[in-house]
Amino acid sequence: MHLATLARHTLSRGATPAATYALLARLGHQPLPCAQAVCVALDIPAAETTRRLDDCYDALLADPRPNSEADTGEVLEALGVFDVPKDLDATERAAITLLTTAVDAHGSLRPGHHHGLQRWFTTGNLTAAYLSLAATTPLPRTGNPTTYWTALTSAGELLTAAPSPDPRIRYALTHCRTQATHT
């Protein structure tokens, strides 16, 4: 059976991408084709699959340790290798631009937080990205709090204009507006 077909079947049975990768690898297939098969099964574009796997090939896939298939699958999933990109509309793209402006104005966002934001942007989970940034305080010495809160206020306005916005966004928007007026 073709690896991508097996991956598609395994995913359709409720397995996570990490578990699907582990299953394929345990069957004796090389790590890179296993990861590629999961990406194909998830309909991740080929160029994006190549970019993502190139980024982690040396560390995870080039020289696998015995019995590490499950761990490798979990790490690949945590890195966002199996994140399915969402087709974003113009409003979502504009919101991401504003959220990215806020990230740039923060002053020192932790790498893990930055990574999480990138994953949410890719998957279109803008509510989580917005709430995460709204709960974070920019650094006044290295960042630009005025730009930060202004960008978040504008992004929140876009997100609350969407059909059926998450009610938490309205509360976060109120917080961002308050912060913007006090900076």
GROMACS .gro file of C-alpha atoms in nm:
model
  183
    1MET     CA    1   0.000   0.000   0.000
    2HIS     CA    2   0.127   0.349  -0.085
    3LEU     CA    3   0.244   0.538   0.227
    4ALA     CA    4   0.019   0.839   0.169
    5THR     CA    5  -0.281   0.611   0.121
    6LEU     CA    6  -0.202   0.430   0.444
    7ALA     CA    7  -0.154   0.764   0.620
    8ARG     CA    8  -0.487   0.892   0.486
    9HIS     CA    9  -0.661   0.574   0.603
   10THR     CA   10  -0.500   0.592   0.947
   11LEU     CA   11  -0.598   0.957   0.989
   12SER     CA   12  -0.954   0.879   0.879
   13ARG     CA   13  -0.974   0.626   1.163
   14GLY     CA   14  -0.907   0.902   1.417
   15ALA     CA   15  -0.532   0.875   1.464
   16THR     CA   16  -0.338   1.193   1.523
   17PRO     CA   17  -0.074   1.294   1.271
   18ALA     CA   18   0.194   1.203   1.530
   19ALA     CA   19   0.048   0.854   1.578
   20THR     CA   20   0.014   0.812   1.203
   21TYR     CA   21   0.380   0.901   1.154
   22ALA     CA   22   0.479   0.655   1.429
   23LEU     CA   23   0.276   0.375   1.272
   24LEU     CA   24   0.436   0.423   0.931
   25ALA     CA   25   0.785   0.439   1.082
   26ARG     CA   26   0.725   0.128   1.295
   27LEU     CA   27   0.636  -0.058   0.976
   28GLY     CA   28   0.999  -0.012   0.874
   29HIS     CA   29   0.976   0.289   0.646
   30GLN     CA   30   1.239   0.562   0.653
   31PRO     CA   31   1.152   0.873   0.858
   32LEU     CA   32   1.146   1.129   0.577
   33PRO     CA   33   0.901   0.940   0.352
   34CYS     CA   34   0.681   0.874   0.656
   35ALA     CA   35   0.665   1.243   0.744
   36GLN     CA   36   0.605   1.333   0.378
   37ALA     CA   37   0.323   1.079   0.356
   38VAL     CA   38   0.146   1.229   0.658
   39CYS     CA   39   0.178   1.576   0.506
   40VAL     CA   40   0.039   1.451   0.173
   41ALA     CA   41  -0.250   1.284   0.356
   42LEU     CA   42  -0.325   1.614   0.529
   43ASP     CA   43  -0.318   1.799   0.193
   44ILE     CA   44  -0.029   2.022   0.296
   45PRO     CA   45   0.117   2.170  -0.024
   46ALA     CA   46   0.436   2.001  -0.147
   47ALA     CA   47   0.651   2.316  -0.130
   48GLU     CA   48   0.539   2.381   0.228
   49THR     CA   49   0.602   2.016   0.320
   50THR     CA   50   0.955   2.038   0.180
   51ARG     CA   51   1.027   2.363   0.365
   52ARG     CA   52   0.899   2.227   0.696
   53LEU     CA   53   1.085   1.898   0.669
   54ASP     CA   54   1.407   2.066   0.554
   55ASP     CA   55   1.395   2.273   0.874
   56CYS     CA   56   1.397   1.967   1.099
   57TYR     CA   57   1.555   1.695   0.884
   58ASP     CA   58   1.902   1.693   1.041
   59ALA     CA   59   1.776   1.702   1.398
   60LEU     CA   60   1.490   1.451   1.372
   61LEU     CA   61   1.484   1.249   1.055
   62ALA     CA   62   1.839   1.195   0.930
   63ASP     CA   63   1.955   0.951   1.196
   64PRO     CA   64   1.659   0.804   1.386
   65ARG     CA   65   1.713   0.632   1.718
   66PRO     CA   66   1.564   0.284   1.759
   67ASN     CA   67   1.214   0.279   1.908
   68SER     CA   68   1.180   0.658   1.888
   69GLU     CA   69   0.899   0.665   1.631
   70ALA     CA   70   0.631   0.791   1.873
   71ASP     CA   71   0.860   1.057   2.018
   72THR     CA   72   0.963   1.175   1.673
   73GLY     CA   73   0.600   1.196   1.564
   74GLU     CA   74   0.512   1.402   1.872
   75VAL     CA   75   0.802   1.640   1.814
   76LEU     CA   76   0.711   1.681   1.446
   77GLU     CA   77   0.355   1.760   1.549
   78ALA     CA   78   0.470   2.004   1.821
   79LEU     CA   79   0.694   2.181   1.570
   80GLY     CA   80   0.394   2.237   1.344
   81VAL     CA   81   0.513   2.011   1.063
   82PHE     CA   82   0.165   1.860   1.039
   83ASP     CA   83  -0.030   2.187   1.077
   84VAL     CA   84  -0.281   2.219   0.795
   85PRO     CA   85  -0.268   2.571   0.648
   86LYS     CA   86  -0.602   2.747   0.639
   87ASP     CA   87  -0.708   2.950   0.337
   88LEU     CA   88  -0.744   3.292   0.495
   89ASP     CA   89  -0.983   3.559   0.376
   90ALA     CA   90  -0.886   3.925   0.341
   91THR     CA   91  -1.006   4.014   0.692
   92GLU     CA   92  -0.806   3.731   0.848
   93ARG     CA   93  -0.495   3.831   0.654
   94ALA     CA   94  -0.539   4.191   0.770
   95ALA     CA   95  -0.578   4.073   1.130
   96ILE     CA   96  -0.257   3.869   1.101
   97THR     CA   97  -0.075   4.175   0.967
   98LEU     CA   98  -0.189   4.372   1.273
   99LEU     CA   99  -0.100   4.087   1.509
  100THR     CA  100   0.245   4.068   1.349
  101THR     CA  101   0.283   4.442   1.402
  102ALA     CA  102   0.205   4.384   1.770
  103VAL     CA  103   0.460   4.101   1.785
  104ASP     CA  104   0.724   4.330   1.637
  105ALA     CA  105   0.632   4.607   1.885
  106HIS     CA  106   0.641   4.377   2.188
  107GLY     CA  107   1.012   4.411   2.245
  108SER     CA  108   1.107   4.058   2.341
  109LEU     CA  109   0.853   3.786   2.279
  110ARG     CA  110   0.976   3.445   2.400
  111PRO     CA  111   1.067   3.204   2.117
  112GLY     CA  112   0.807   2.949   2.230
  113HIS     CA  113   0.534   3.212   2.231
  114HIS     CA  114   0.645   3.329   1.887
  115HIS     CA  115   0.638   2.970   1.760
  116GLY     CA  116   0.287   2.919   1.896
  117LEU     CA  117   0.168   3.238   1.728
  118GLN     CA  118   0.312   3.127   1.394
  119ARG     CA  119   0.126   2.797   1.424
  120TRP     CA  120  -0.201   2.976   1.504
  121PHE     CA  121  -0.150   3.208   1.206
  122THR     CA  122  -0.091   2.907   0.980
  123THR     CA  123  -0.399   2.721   1.102
  124GLY     CA  124  -0.618   3.030   1.118
  125ASN     CA  125  -0.669   3.016   1.495
  126LEU     CA  126  -0.668   3.392   1.526
  127THR     CA  127  -0.877   3.391   1.844
  128ALA     CA  128  -0.604   3.205   2.033
  129ALA     CA  129  -0.334   3.429   1.885
  130TYR     CA  130  -0.523   3.745   1.976
  131LEU     CA  131  -0.606   3.635   2.330
  132SER     CA  132  -0.247   3.529   2.385
  133LEU     CA  133  -0.109   3.865   2.278
  134ALA     CA  134  -0.377   4.061   2.466
  135ALA     CA  135  -0.269   3.886   2.786
  136THR     CA  136   0.096   3.978   2.729
  137THR     CA  137   0.253   4.308   2.829
  138PRO     CA  138   0.502   4.471   2.590
  139LEU     CA  139   0.843   4.571   2.720
  140PRO     CA  140   0.873   4.950   2.742
  141ARG     CA  141   1.253   4.960   2.704
  142THR     CA  142   1.286   4.740   2.396
  143GLY     CA  143   0.934   4.753   2.256
  144ASN     CA  144   0.677   5.010   2.160
  145PRO     CA  145   0.374   4.979   2.389
  146THR     CA  146   0.173   5.240   2.197
  147THR     CA  147   0.212   5.052   1.868
  148TYR     CA  148   0.152   4.720   2.045
  149TRP     CA  149  -0.182   4.815   2.202
  150THR     CA  150  -0.298   5.013   1.898
  151ALA     CA  151  -0.231   4.718   1.666
  152LEU     CA  152  -0.409   4.480   1.904
  153THR     CA  153  -0.706   4.716   1.928
  154SER     CA  154  -0.735   4.729   1.549
  155ALA     CA  155  -0.696   4.350   1.520
  156GLY     CA  156  -0.962   4.300   1.787
  157GLU     CA  157  -1.201   4.527   1.598
  158LEU     CA  158  -1.154   4.317   1.285
  159LEU     CA  159  -1.203   3.990   1.477
  160THR     CA  160  -1.518   4.110   1.656
  161ALA     CA  161  -1.667   4.214   1.321
  162ALA     CA  162  -1.655   3.850   1.204
  163PRO     CA  163  -1.974   3.644   1.220
  164SER     CA  164  -2.018   3.491   1.569
  165PRO     CA  165  -1.694   3.607   1.726
  166ASP     CA  166  -1.571   3.436   2.039
  167PRO     CA  167  -1.705   3.642   2.333
  168ARG     CA  168  -1.359   3.641   2.492
  169ILE     CA  169  -1.236   3.862   2.209
  170ARG     CA  170  -1.472   4.143   2.317
  171TYR     CA  171  -1.330   4.136   2.670
  172ALA     CA  172  -0.974   4.130   2.540
  173LEU     CA  173  -1.054   4.416   2.302
  174THR     CA  174  -1.181   4.625   2.593
  175HIS     CA  175  -0.856   4.552   2.777
  176CYS     CA  176  -0.648   4.650   2.471
  177ARG     CA  177  -0.842   4.974   2.425
  178THR     CA  178  -0.785   5.062   2.790
  179GLN     CA  179  -0.413   4.988   2.759
  180ALA     CA  180  -0.391   5.193   2.439
  181THR     CA  181  -0.537   5.498   2.612
  182HIS     CA  182  -0.292   5.467   2.904
  183THR     CA  183   0.032   5.442   2.704
   0.00000   0.00000   0.00000
